[in-house]
Amino acid sequence: MTIARRPLIAAACVWMAAHSCAFALEPAKGKVILTITGKVAEKNSAEGAAFDLAMLEKLPQQTFSTKTPWDKNPIKFKGPLLRDVLAAAKASGTTLKAAALNDYQTSIPFDDATKFDVIVAHQMNDQAIPVRTKGPLFIVYPFDTKAELRSNVYYERSAWQLKSIAVE
């Protein structure tokens, strides 16, 4: 390496360190509605990465409408991409074990988060999702975007009343 490149590399390292710190996961200030445990490198609680609604809303938001097997009409969903939530926690692994408030559990291949635009929805039809229906969070696939997503395999990977994800 030439001497002229050393200052550039040093500057890049300083920038990367500062950039990483700027995106550290802050502690949840409101009620925690999602906890990610297991293989997470960015923890903000003893359990792992804890998110309140405001933290999820700060992530880039995605919106899509899709028909689901549980509703007659297409539903408009809004929330961050699952891959962005996992990235905020610096999660890595092969399997996500999603658990709901009613103790329903489902396994989701980690790759689904990158292969499809799966979202962690906090709104349905422009309204917050109440617990009595499917809230506060709902892992939902964009079922209408690909024929392969319109199957029981992907319907069963969806999780409403989501409370936690264990990354394995």
Short mmCIF file of C-alpha atoms in Angstrom, two decimals:
data_model
loop_
_atom_site.label_atom_id
_atom_site.label_comp_id
_atom_site.label_asym_id
_atom_site.label_seq_id
_atom_site.Cartn_x
_atom_site.Cartn_y
_atom_site.Cartn_z
CA MET A 1 0.00 0.00 0.00
CA THR A 2 1.31 3.42 -0.84
CA ILE A 3 1.77 6.03 1.85
CA ALA A 4 -0.65 8.33 0.00
CA ARG A 5 -3.52 5.85 0.54
CA ARG A 6 -3.07 5.49 4.30
CA PRO A 7 -4.82 8.77 5.17
CA LEU A 8 -7.74 7.79 2.94
CA ILE A 9 -8.06 4.41 4.62
CA ALA A 10 -7.79 5.99 8.07
CA ALA A 11 -10.47 8.54 7.15
CA ALA A 12 -12.71 5.76 5.85
CA CYS A 13 -12.29 3.81 9.10
CA VAL A 14 -13.17 6.87 11.18
CA TRP A 15 -16.21 7.54 8.99
CA MET A 16 -17.35 3.92 9.28
CA ALA A 17 -16.98 3.97 13.07
CA ALA A 18 -18.95 7.20 13.33
CA HIS A 19 -21.54 5.95 10.86
CA SER A 20 -22.03 2.72 12.82
CA CYS A 21 -22.50 4.61 16.09
CA ALA A 22 -25.06 6.91 14.50
CA PHE A 23 -27.27 3.93 13.79
CA ALA A 24 -26.95 2.19 17.17
CA LEU A 25 -30.26 0.85 18.40
CA GLU A 26 -31.54 3.28 21.00
CA PRO A 27 -33.47 1.98 24.01
CA ALA A 28 -37.23 1.81 23.54
CA LYS A 29 -38.93 4.82 25.12
CA GLY A 30 -42.51 3.59 24.74
CA LYS A 31 -44.16 0.23 25.31
CA VAL A 32 -42.09 -2.54 23.73
CA ILE A 33 -44.20 -4.26 21.06
CA LEU A 34 -41.52 -6.40 19.37
CA THR A 35 -38.47 -8.16 20.76
CA ILE A 36 -35.86 -9.85 18.58
CA THR A 37 -33.70 -12.40 20.39
CA GLY A 38 -31.08 -14.95 19.47
CA LYS A 39 -28.47 -14.12 16.86
CA VAL A 40 -28.63 -10.33 17.14
CA ALA A 41 -25.54 -8.14 17.39
CA GLU A 42 -27.35 -4.87 18.21
CA LYS A 43 -29.06 -5.20 21.58
CA ASN A 44 -30.78 -2.48 23.55
CA SER A 45 -32.22 -4.66 26.33
CA ALA A 46 -31.26 -7.73 28.33
CA GLU A 47 -33.47 -9.87 26.05
CA GLY A 48 -32.09 -8.58 22.75
CA ALA A 49 -33.37 -5.87 20.40
CA ALA A 50 -36.55 -4.29 21.75
CA PHE A 51 -38.72 -2.03 19.57
CA ASP A 52 -41.53 0.30 20.44
CA LEU A 53 -43.91 1.56 17.75
CA ALA A 54 -42.01 4.84 17.27
CA MET A 55 -38.80 2.92 16.54
CA LEU A 56 -40.54 0.80 13.91
CA GLU A 57 -42.12 3.91 12.38
CA LYS A 58 -38.66 5.53 12.04
CA LEU A 59 -37.58 2.75 9.69
CA PRO A 60 -38.42 3.21 5.99
CA GLN A 61 -42.09 2.38 5.53
CA GLN A 62 -43.57 0.19 2.79
CA THR A 63 -47.19 -0.02 1.73
CA PHE A 64 -48.94 -2.61 -0.39
CA SER A 65 -52.44 -3.97 -0.88
CA THR A 66 -53.00 -7.69 -1.11
CA LYS A 67 -55.71 -10.26 -0.73
CA THR A 68 -55.27 -12.58 2.21
CA PRO A 69 -56.97 -15.89 2.95
CA TRP A 70 -58.50 -14.31 6.06
CA ASP A 71 -60.30 -11.37 4.43
CA LYS A 72 -62.76 -11.09 1.52
CA ASN A 73 -61.32 -7.87 0.10
CA PRO A 74 -57.73 -6.71 -0.47
CA ILE A 75 -56.18 -5.09 2.59
CA LYS A 76 -53.72 -2.21 2.54
CA PHE A 77 -50.76 -2.89 4.87
CA LYS A 78 -48.09 -0.46 6.02
CA GLY A 79 -44.89 -1.04 7.98
CA PRO A 80 -41.16 -1.52 7.67
CA LEU A 81 -39.72 -4.34 5.63
CA LEU A 82 -38.86 -7.34 7.77
CA ARG A 83 -35.29 -7.19 6.39
CA ASP A 84 -34.95 -3.59 7.66
CA VAL A 85 -36.13 -4.58 11.15
CA LEU A 86 -33.65 -7.46 11.18
CA ALA A 87 -30.89 -5.16 9.91
CA ALA A 88 -31.60 -2.67 12.72
CA ALA A 89 -30.97 -5.52 15.17
CA LYS A 90 -27.99 -6.71 13.11
CA ALA A 91 -29.60 -10.14 13.04
CA SER A 92 -28.15 -13.06 11.14
CA GLY A 93 -29.16 -16.67 10.94
CA THR A 94 -31.12 -19.17 8.92
CA THR A 95 -34.50 -19.31 10.66
CA LEU A 96 -36.86 -16.83 12.29
CA LYS A 97 -39.22 -18.18 14.95
CA ALA A 98 -42.08 -15.70 15.15
CA ALA A 99 -44.34 -15.82 18.19
CA ALA A 100 -47.72 -14.15 18.63
CA LEU A 101 -49.52 -12.83 21.69
CA ASN A 102 -51.82 -15.88 21.57
CA ASP A 103 -48.75 -18.20 21.58
CA TYR A 104 -49.08 -19.06 17.87
CA GLN A 105 -45.61 -19.77 16.49
CA THR A 106 -44.32 -20.07 12.97
CA SER A 107 -40.92 -20.62 11.37
CA ILE A 108 -39.81 -18.33 8.58
CA PRO A 109 -36.66 -18.93 6.55
CA PHE A 110 -34.33 -15.95 7.10
CA ASP A 111 -33.97 -15.74 3.30
CA ASP A 112 -37.66 -14.83 2.94
CA ALA A 113 -36.79 -11.40 4.35
CA THR A 114 -34.50 -10.72 1.40
CA LYS A 115 -36.29 -12.75 -1.26
CA PHE A 116 -39.70 -11.09 -0.76
CA ASP A 117 -40.88 -7.66 0.41
CA VAL A 118 -42.31 -9.06 3.65
CA ILE A 119 -43.39 -6.30 6.02
CA VAL A 120 -43.96 -5.99 9.73
CA ALA A 121 -47.27 -4.20 9.37
CA HIS A 122 -48.48 -1.84 12.05
CA GLN A 123 -51.35 -0.47 9.95
CA MET A 124 -54.20 -2.05 8.01
CA ASN A 125 -56.23 0.20 5.72
CA ASP A 126 -54.48 3.29 7.15
CA GLN A 127 -55.44 2.44 10.74
CA ALA A 128 -53.36 1.12 13.63
CA ILE A 129 -54.01 -2.59 14.04
CA PRO A 130 -55.80 -3.27 17.32
CA VAL A 131 -54.94 -6.42 19.27
CA ARG A 132 -58.54 -7.66 19.01
CA THR A 133 -58.13 -8.04 15.24
CA LYS A 134 -54.55 -8.83 14.26
CA GLY A 135 -52.35 -6.25 15.98
CA PRO A 136 -50.36 -4.58 17.05
CA LEU A 137 -48.01 -6.13 14.46
CA PHE A 138 -48.57 -8.50 11.56
CA ILE A 139 -45.86 -10.19 9.48
CA VAL A 140 -47.44 -10.21 6.05
CA TYR A 141 -46.22 -11.31 2.64
CA PRO A 142 -47.20 -9.46 -0.55
CA PHE A 143 -49.35 -12.43 -1.61
CA ASP A 144 -50.58 -10.87 -4.86
CA THR A 145 -47.10 -10.15 -6.25
CA LYS A 146 -46.09 -13.76 -7.01
CA ALA A 147 -48.14 -16.86 -7.61
CA GLU A 148 -45.88 -18.90 -5.30
CA LEU A 149 -46.87 -16.67 -2.35
CA ARG A 150 -50.55 -17.63 -2.72
CA SER A 151 -50.12 -20.93 -0.91
CA ASN A 152 -50.54 -22.40 2.55
CA VAL A 153 -46.74 -22.45 2.95
CA TYR A 154 -46.60 -18.63 2.97
CA TYR A 155 -49.98 -18.09 4.62
CA GLU A 156 -48.71 -20.14 7.58
CA ARG A 157 -45.53 -18.05 7.75
CA SER A 158 -47.58 -14.92 8.35
CA ALA A 159 -47.98 -14.01 11.98
CA TRP A 160 -50.53 -11.60 13.36
CA GLN A 161 -50.46 -10.33 16.93
CA LEU A 162 -46.67 -10.61 16.59
CA LYS A 163 -44.73 -10.09 19.83
CA SER A 164 -41.30 -11.62 19.23
CA ILE A 165 -38.87 -13.11 16.75
CA ALA A 166 -36.11 -15.50 17.76
CA VAL A 167 -33.28 -15.60 15.22
CA GLU A 168 -31.57 -18.97 14.93
#
